[in-house]
Amino acid sequence: MLIRLKDQDGQILWDAQVHNHGMCSLMLANIAERMQSQFDNFQGGYTEESRTLTVSGEAVGSVDVGFYGPYSYSEVDLAFLKRLNQLLLIAAVLSMAIVAILGLVIARQLTGPITRAIQTTSRIANGHYTDRITEEKGPREIADLTESINGLAESLGRQETLRKQLTNDVAHELRTPLAVLQSHLEAMIDGTWQADQKRLESCHGEVVRISSLVKDLEKLTQIEQGNLSLQKEAFDLQALLMRISLNFQRDFASKNVQLSIQVDPVIVQIDTDKLGQVFNNLLANALKYTNPGGSVRVYTRVVKHQVAVSIADTGIGIAPEDLVQIFERFYRADKSRTRETGGSGIGLAIVKSIVEAHGGLVTVKSQLGQGSVFQVTLPLE
Ligand code: ADP
């Protein structure tokens, strides 16, 4: 700064320019050159500002301060600015590199499992239902994705097994009546047998059995398909059980089997038509397999978040070796006997399918000659 000091009359007391003109001009030229060379189009120049000097509030003179403005930088300032710019540039480059590396790592973490998931799903789609994705690392979303793909594979596998099993079962069930029919008809055609009424009736019986089997099969397929979309509503289980047992009262009375109902009101979320079918089948079986003079008891029990409906009979009971397979379709504990009663072994398969579609469970306890207890457990929502 170039200082000029004046007294109150405006007389110059001291002036830097007068004191050392050469030095001042050199200094200003230096600054101008530095600023001009550093900043293109720098619009700066020499400026002077005047200030009054006071002592105890009384003006005693003034000082003119001349400087290169509006601003100027010293060598040190410029060096500092240059260094700062360099550091900022390094920081920018470094952060860009870090972001790129991080992005690559995250992308690889995501694309790896996704690529593997795509490979496995296409294998599953080609029928390899036992294939599973095993992804231990990765974000939660990937874990969810692999879990649902594995679940999908499992359910596809289960359906495939069911389909094969069904085809097998159907073929097996149809083979016997068809073979009987074929041999009887062949014997009648080649004249070994007379086509008398008794033989024709026997053939008719087989045809009736086949058509009833096909009907049952249709029903099972219908139920299993319907289970995919249950029409659930809040319903009182007591009302449902009372209504169904009322329909059975006459049949029980005519067979001389006692029917007693001990159920409390309990609201459950159910598809009433389908669950009605469940209790219908269980009560029909209880009646079918209980001899006259016996009894059937229906009762409910609420435990924690579940309600258990039991249908207990004092009927013929089920042998332990049959118990495990009783819910399989076409399974009949005593084929010759149940053939007489007209059962095709579909009823309990339907029961199991509907109950499981409701998130419930059906179990059976039985003792041969003593009776059986079928228990349907449903979740209380
Ligand atoms: P079905 O139409 O033959 O009755 P189900 O699937 O309803 O077919 O039952 C399968 C088999 O389970 C029956 O053939 C029968 O042997 C046995 N079963 C079912 N319920 C009872 C019961 N309450 N007491 C004794 N046996 C039963």
XYZ file of C-alpha atoms and ligand atoms in Angstrom:
408
model
C 0.000 0.000 0.000
C 1.192 3.476 -0.851
C 0.458 5.883 1.949
C 0.163 9.672 1.854
C -0.327 11.538 5.124
C -1.857 15.030 5.276
C -2.615 17.490 8.102
C -6.027 19.148 8.575
C -5.156 21.879 6.082
C -4.434 19.306 3.371
C -0.691 19.860 3.549
C 1.220 16.659 2.663
C 3.296 15.548 5.617
C 4.620 12.388 4.106
C 4.123 10.664 0.761
C 5.474 7.246 -0.121
C 5.629 8.165 -3.802
C 7.693 11.256 -2.990
C 9.759 9.312 -0.489
C 10.702 6.625 -3.058
C 8.993 7.036 -6.373
C 11.065 4.418 -8.166
C 10.303 1.739 -5.644
C 6.527 2.471 -5.666
C 6.245 2.349 -9.465
C 8.254 -0.844 -9.524
C 6.010 -2.393 -6.926
C 2.793 -1.413 -8.766
C 4.169 -2.556 -12.128
C 5.125 -5.833 -10.528
C 1.655 -6.409 -9.108
C -0.042 -5.423 -12.383
C 2.126 -7.775 -14.358
C 1.545 -10.666 -11.917
C -2.230 -10.196 -11.905
C -2.431 -9.735 -15.656
C -0.324 -12.788 -16.335
C -2.340 -14.961 -13.929
C -5.853 -13.886 -14.854
C -6.873 -13.212 -18.445
C -8.924 -10.020 -18.894
C -8.158 -8.857 -15.374
C -9.757 -5.419 -15.022
C -7.651 -4.031 -12.212
C -5.700 -0.836 -11.611
C -4.276 1.565 -9.107
C -6.943 2.952 -6.718
C -6.745 5.432 -3.874
C -8.993 5.801 -0.868
C -8.944 8.647 1.627
C -9.664 8.408 5.393
C -9.914 11.177 7.988
C -7.662 10.838 11.023
C -9.217 11.901 14.373
C -7.945 12.296 17.924
C -10.681 12.241 20.606
C -13.273 12.866 17.915
C -11.459 15.873 16.448
C -10.128 15.734 12.880
C -6.369 16.135 12.862
C -5.616 15.157 9.283
C -6.180 12.524 6.654
C -4.455 9.569 5.058
C -4.667 8.478 1.409
C -4.133 4.800 0.876
C -3.224 3.761 -2.642
C -3.275 0.140 -3.711
C -3.684 -2.091 -6.697
C -7.416 -3.134 -6.777
C -9.990 -4.359 -6.680
C -7.726 -7.091 -5.316
C -4.262 -8.412 -5.805
C -2.263 -11.443 -4.845
C 1.235 -11.694 -3.606
C 3.654 -14.396 -4.815
C 2.847 -16.455 -1.718
C -0.917 -16.097 -2.320
C -0.518 -17.289 -5.889
C 1.609 -20.237 -4.841
C -1.045 -21.161 -2.283
C -3.853 -20.895 -4.883
C -1.911 -23.015 -7.297
C -1.310 -25.683 -4.672
C -4.977 -25.596 -3.644
C -6.069 -26.099 -7.251
C -3.697 -29.007 -7.597
C -5.039 -30.613 -4.434
C -8.642 -30.159 -5.571
C -7.801 -31.764 -8.887
C -6.121 -34.711 -7.164
C -9.147 -35.081 -4.840
C -11.540 -35.045 -7.796
C -9.525 -37.626 -9.729
C -9.149 -39.803 -6.629
C -12.875 -39.702 -5.783
C -13.775 -40.532 -9.355
C -11.424 -43.515 -9.251
C -12.872 -44.676 -5.889
C -16.437 -44.297 -7.177
C -15.577 -46.270 -10.318
C -13.906 -49.065 -8.321
C -16.759 -49.205 -5.791
C -19.314 -49.227 -8.618
C -17.489 -52.105 -10.283
C -17.313 -54.099 -7.042
C -21.036 -53.547 -6.275
C -22.037 -54.306 -9.858
C -20.014 -57.516 -9.766
C -21.619 -58.462 -6.433
C -25.050 -58.046 -8.032
C -24.445 -59.389 -11.504
C -22.650 -62.551 -10.296
C -25.605 -63.956 -8.334
C -28.103 -62.692 -10.915
C -26.244 -64.441 -13.738
C -26.131 -67.620 -11.668
C -29.860 -67.235 -10.895
C -30.605 -66.871 -14.626
C -28.572 -69.994 -15.413
C -30.334 -72.017 -12.708
C -33.826 -70.797 -13.678
C -33.256 -71.790 -17.284
C -32.103 -75.222 -16.100
C -35.210 -75.466 -13.902
C -37.333 -74.422 -16.883
C -35.767 -77.322 -18.793
C -37.016 -79.777 -16.177
C -34.076 -79.971 -13.734
C -36.342 -79.416 -10.739
C -33.766 -80.591 -8.228
C -31.365 -77.753 -9.100
C -30.997 -75.129 -6.382
C -29.135 -71.828 -6.123
C -26.697 -71.673 -3.238
C -25.766 -68.046 -2.705
C -24.213 -67.358 0.682
C -23.054 -63.793 0.116
C -24.731 -60.754 -1.360
C -27.438 -58.302 -0.386
C -30.756 -59.281 1.178
C -32.656 -58.748 -2.095
C -30.468 -61.367 -3.789
C -31.080 -63.773 -0.900
C -34.851 -63.181 -1.307
C -34.588 -63.743 -5.046
C -32.676 -67.011 -4.718
C -35.048 -68.156 -1.991
C -38.090 -67.592 -4.181
C -36.452 -69.285 -7.165
C -35.608 -72.279 -4.967
C -39.193 -72.292 -3.673
C -40.464 -72.182 -7.232
C -38.239 -75.117 -8.215
C -39.448 -77.085 -5.234
C -43.095 -76.471 -5.985
C -42.574 -77.305 -9.680
C -40.820 -80.504 -8.649
C -43.643 -81.372 -6.297
C -46.216 -80.774 -8.998
C -44.240 -82.852 -11.450
C -44.064 -85.735 -8.965
C -47.797 -85.398 -8.297
C -48.537 -85.424 -12.015
C -46.454 -88.551 -12.580
C -47.965 -90.181 -9.523
C -51.469 -89.332 -10.675
C -50.891 -90.804 -14.144
C -49.449 -93.889 -12.481
C -52.318 -94.185 -10.023
C -54.945 -93.721 -12.704
C -53.343 -96.320 -14.938
C -53.106 -98.682 -12.002
C -56.715 -98.139 -10.953
C -58.065 -98.567 -14.461
C -56.004 -101.644 -15.282
C -57.954 -104.110 -13.109
C -61.521 -103.286 -14.154
C -60.449 -102.951 -17.797
C -58.643 -106.317 -17.718
C -61.708 -107.972 -16.169
C -63.949 -106.339 -18.754
C -61.663 -107.326 -21.603
C -61.364 -110.983 -20.579
C -65.119 -111.297 -19.961
C -65.996 -109.715 -23.303
C -63.402 -111.824 -25.164
C -64.751 -115.000 -23.576
C -68.259 -114.011 -24.625
C -67.166 -113.086 -28.163
C -65.298 -116.328 -28.829
C -68.195 -118.309 -27.370
C -66.411 -119.696 -24.278
C -69.019 -117.892 -22.169
C -72.683 -117.376 -22.687
C -73.639 -113.684 -22.645
C -76.154 -114.294 -19.885
C -77.586 -111.656 -17.546
C -75.208 -112.427 -14.687
C -72.101 -111.942 -16.839
C -73.425 -108.832 -18.493
C -74.259 -107.408 -15.075
C -70.717 -108.146 -13.919
C -69.370 -106.282 -16.971
C -71.766 -103.442 -16.292
C -70.524 -103.315 -12.694
C -66.951 -102.837 -13.915
C -68.019 -100.090 -16.322
C -69.873 -98.339 -13.493
C -66.754 -98.573 -11.319
C -64.602 -97.075 -14.068
C -67.001 -94.192 -14.657
C -67.288 -93.474 -10.929
C -63.494 -93.453 -10.725
C -63.304 -90.977 -13.600
C -65.918 -88.817 -11.882
C -63.942 -88.864 -8.613
C -60.843 -87.991 -10.517
C -62.541 -85.024 -12.108
C -63.657 -83.904 -8.676
C -60.153 -84.171 -7.244
C -58.679 -82.186 -10.131
C -61.388 -79.577 -9.739
C -60.717 -79.298 -6.008
C -56.960 -79.105 -6.428
C -57.317 -76.397 -9.054
C -59.866 -74.530 -6.919
C -57.471 -74.655 -3.979
C -55.249 -72.266 -5.872
C -57.866 -69.546 -5.358
C -59.775 -69.983 -2.103
C -62.802 -67.758 -1.479
C -62.052 -67.147 2.186
C -64.456 -65.393 4.553
C -64.822 -65.104 8.321
C -67.175 -67.885 9.330
C -68.323 -69.552 12.528
C -67.031 -73.115 12.549
C -69.793 -74.151 14.936
C -72.486 -73.054 12.459
C -70.759 -74.927 9.633
C -70.396 -78.157 11.634
C -74.001 -77.982 12.879
C -75.281 -77.485 9.334
C -73.317 -80.438 7.957
C -74.170 -82.815 10.769
C -77.833 -81.919 10.367
C -77.668 -83.260 6.802
C -76.266 -86.541 8.149
C -78.755 -87.037 10.985
C -81.148 -89.191 9.000
C -78.347 -91.488 7.655
C -76.874 -91.931 11.130
C -80.301 -92.716 12.581
C -81.118 -95.250 9.896
C -77.798 -97.075 10.481
C -78.297 -96.817 14.231
C -75.061 -94.922 14.804
C -75.186 -92.196 17.425
C -73.925 -88.744 16.376
C -73.004 -86.166 19.015
C -71.681 -82.644 18.421
C -69.776 -80.653 21.080
C -68.487 -77.538 19.381
C -68.080 -73.957 20.578
C -68.493 -70.927 18.350
C -65.156 -69.996 16.810
C -64.592 -67.639 13.890
C -62.145 -68.815 11.225
C -61.104 -67.531 7.820
C -62.226 -70.309 5.495
C -63.654 -71.166 2.136
C -66.920 -72.523 3.564
C -67.859 -74.625 0.539
C -64.507 -76.360 0.468
C -64.222 -76.862 4.220
C -67.819 -78.092 4.207
C -66.629 -80.767 1.769
C -63.869 -81.735 4.240
C -66.238 -82.357 7.158
C -68.716 -83.975 4.792
C -66.117 -86.524 3.678
C -64.908 -87.189 7.231
C -68.432 -87.669 8.590
C -69.402 -89.864 5.624
C -66.340 -92.068 6.291
C -67.053 -92.202 10.017
C -70.563 -93.394 9.269
C -69.421 -95.783 6.523
C -66.794 -97.489 8.671
C -68.765 -97.658 11.940
C -70.985 -100.624 12.586
C -74.577 -100.210 13.869
C -74.689 -99.540 17.602
C -71.482 -97.482 17.434
C -71.088 -93.732 17.869
C -69.425 -90.737 16.246
C -68.400 -87.652 18.187
C -67.497 -84.246 16.714
C -65.708 -81.794 19.034
C -63.491 -78.724 18.823
C -60.604 -77.476 20.907
C -58.881 -74.085 20.674
C -55.150 -74.165 21.447
C -53.074 -71.001 21.069
C -53.650 -69.747 17.530
C -55.274 -72.876 16.250
C -58.569 -74.662 16.366
C -58.713 -78.447 16.165
C -61.853 -80.225 14.989
C -61.958 -83.924 15.825
C -64.252 -86.547 14.353
C -63.995 -89.622 16.534
C -65.732 -92.887 15.701
C -65.980 -96.267 17.365
C -65.707 -97.965 13.981
C -63.551 -100.682 12.438
C -60.323 -98.683 12.840
C -57.320 -98.600 10.547
C -54.250 -100.844 10.723
C -50.962 -99.048 11.520
C -49.455 -99.972 8.124
C -52.405 -98.328 6.378
C -52.398 -95.192 8.521
C -49.392 -93.631 6.784
C -50.942 -93.943 3.348
C -54.544 -93.251 4.167
C -54.461 -89.710 2.703
C -52.949 -90.821 -0.600
C -55.351 -90.776 -3.495
C -56.831 -94.185 -4.428
C -55.548 -95.681 -1.200
C -58.059 -97.978 0.442
C -57.243 -99.770 3.632
C -59.261 -102.833 2.780
C -59.770 -102.960 -0.974
C -62.338 -105.718 -1.120
C -64.386 -104.226 1.653
C -64.269 -100.668 0.423
C -65.085 -101.824 -3.085
C -68.346 -103.046 -1.667
C -68.938 -99.704 0.018
C -68.209 -98.018 -3.319
C -65.211 -95.991 -2.115
C -62.435 -95.201 -4.527
C -59.973 -93.789 -2.011
C -60.296 -90.185 -3.139
C -62.239 -88.734 -0.180
C -59.297 -88.327 2.202
C -57.022 -87.035 -0.580
C -59.567 -84.264 -1.125
C -59.689 -83.593 2.637
C -55.911 -83.283 2.853
C -55.674 -81.060 -0.198
C -58.317 -78.586 1.043
C -57.054 -78.464 4.633
C -53.478 -77.839 3.516
C -54.640 -75.108 1.139
C -56.061 -73.407 4.255
C -52.661 -73.628 5.938
C -53.987 -76.379 8.202
C -53.145 -79.979 8.963
C -55.113 -83.208 9.037
C -53.999 -86.127 11.171
C -55.422 -89.480 12.160
C -55.108 -91.752 15.159
C -56.668 -95.161 15.006
C -56.728 -98.596 16.527
C -57.965 -101.584 14.613
C -61.338 -102.693 15.943
C -61.522 -99.751 18.366
C -62.171 -96.725 16.180
C -60.476 -93.749 14.600
C -60.040 -90.046 15.347
C -59.514 -87.671 12.422
C -58.316 -84.237 13.502
C -58.377 -81.112 11.319
C -56.273 -78.243 12.683
C -56.852 -74.783 11.232
C -54.997 -71.553 11.959
C -56.984 -68.793 13.711
C -56.192 -65.481 11.978
P -63.079 -94.096 0.316
O -63.815 -93.421 -0.760
O -62.554 -95.436 -0.050
O -63.735 -94.045 1.644
P -61.230 -92.291 1.502
O -60.081 -91.571 0.910
O -62.295 -91.483 2.090
O -61.769 -93.223 0.377
O -60.637 -93.250 2.584
C -59.528 -94.053 2.282
C -59.539 -95.311 3.109
O -59.346 -94.971 4.454
C -60.854 -95.996 3.075
O -60.926 -96.889 2.002
C -60.885 -96.724 4.386
O -60.225 -97.960 4.288
C -60.066 -95.856 5.307
N -60.890 -95.028 6.203
C -61.253 -93.763 6.030
N -61.946 -93.290 7.054
C -62.057 -94.311 7.940
C -62.687 -94.466 9.227
N -63.323 -93.472 9.820
N -62.562 -95.654 9.829
C -61.886 -96.676 9.244
N -61.281 -96.580 8.046
C -61.370 -95.421 7.390
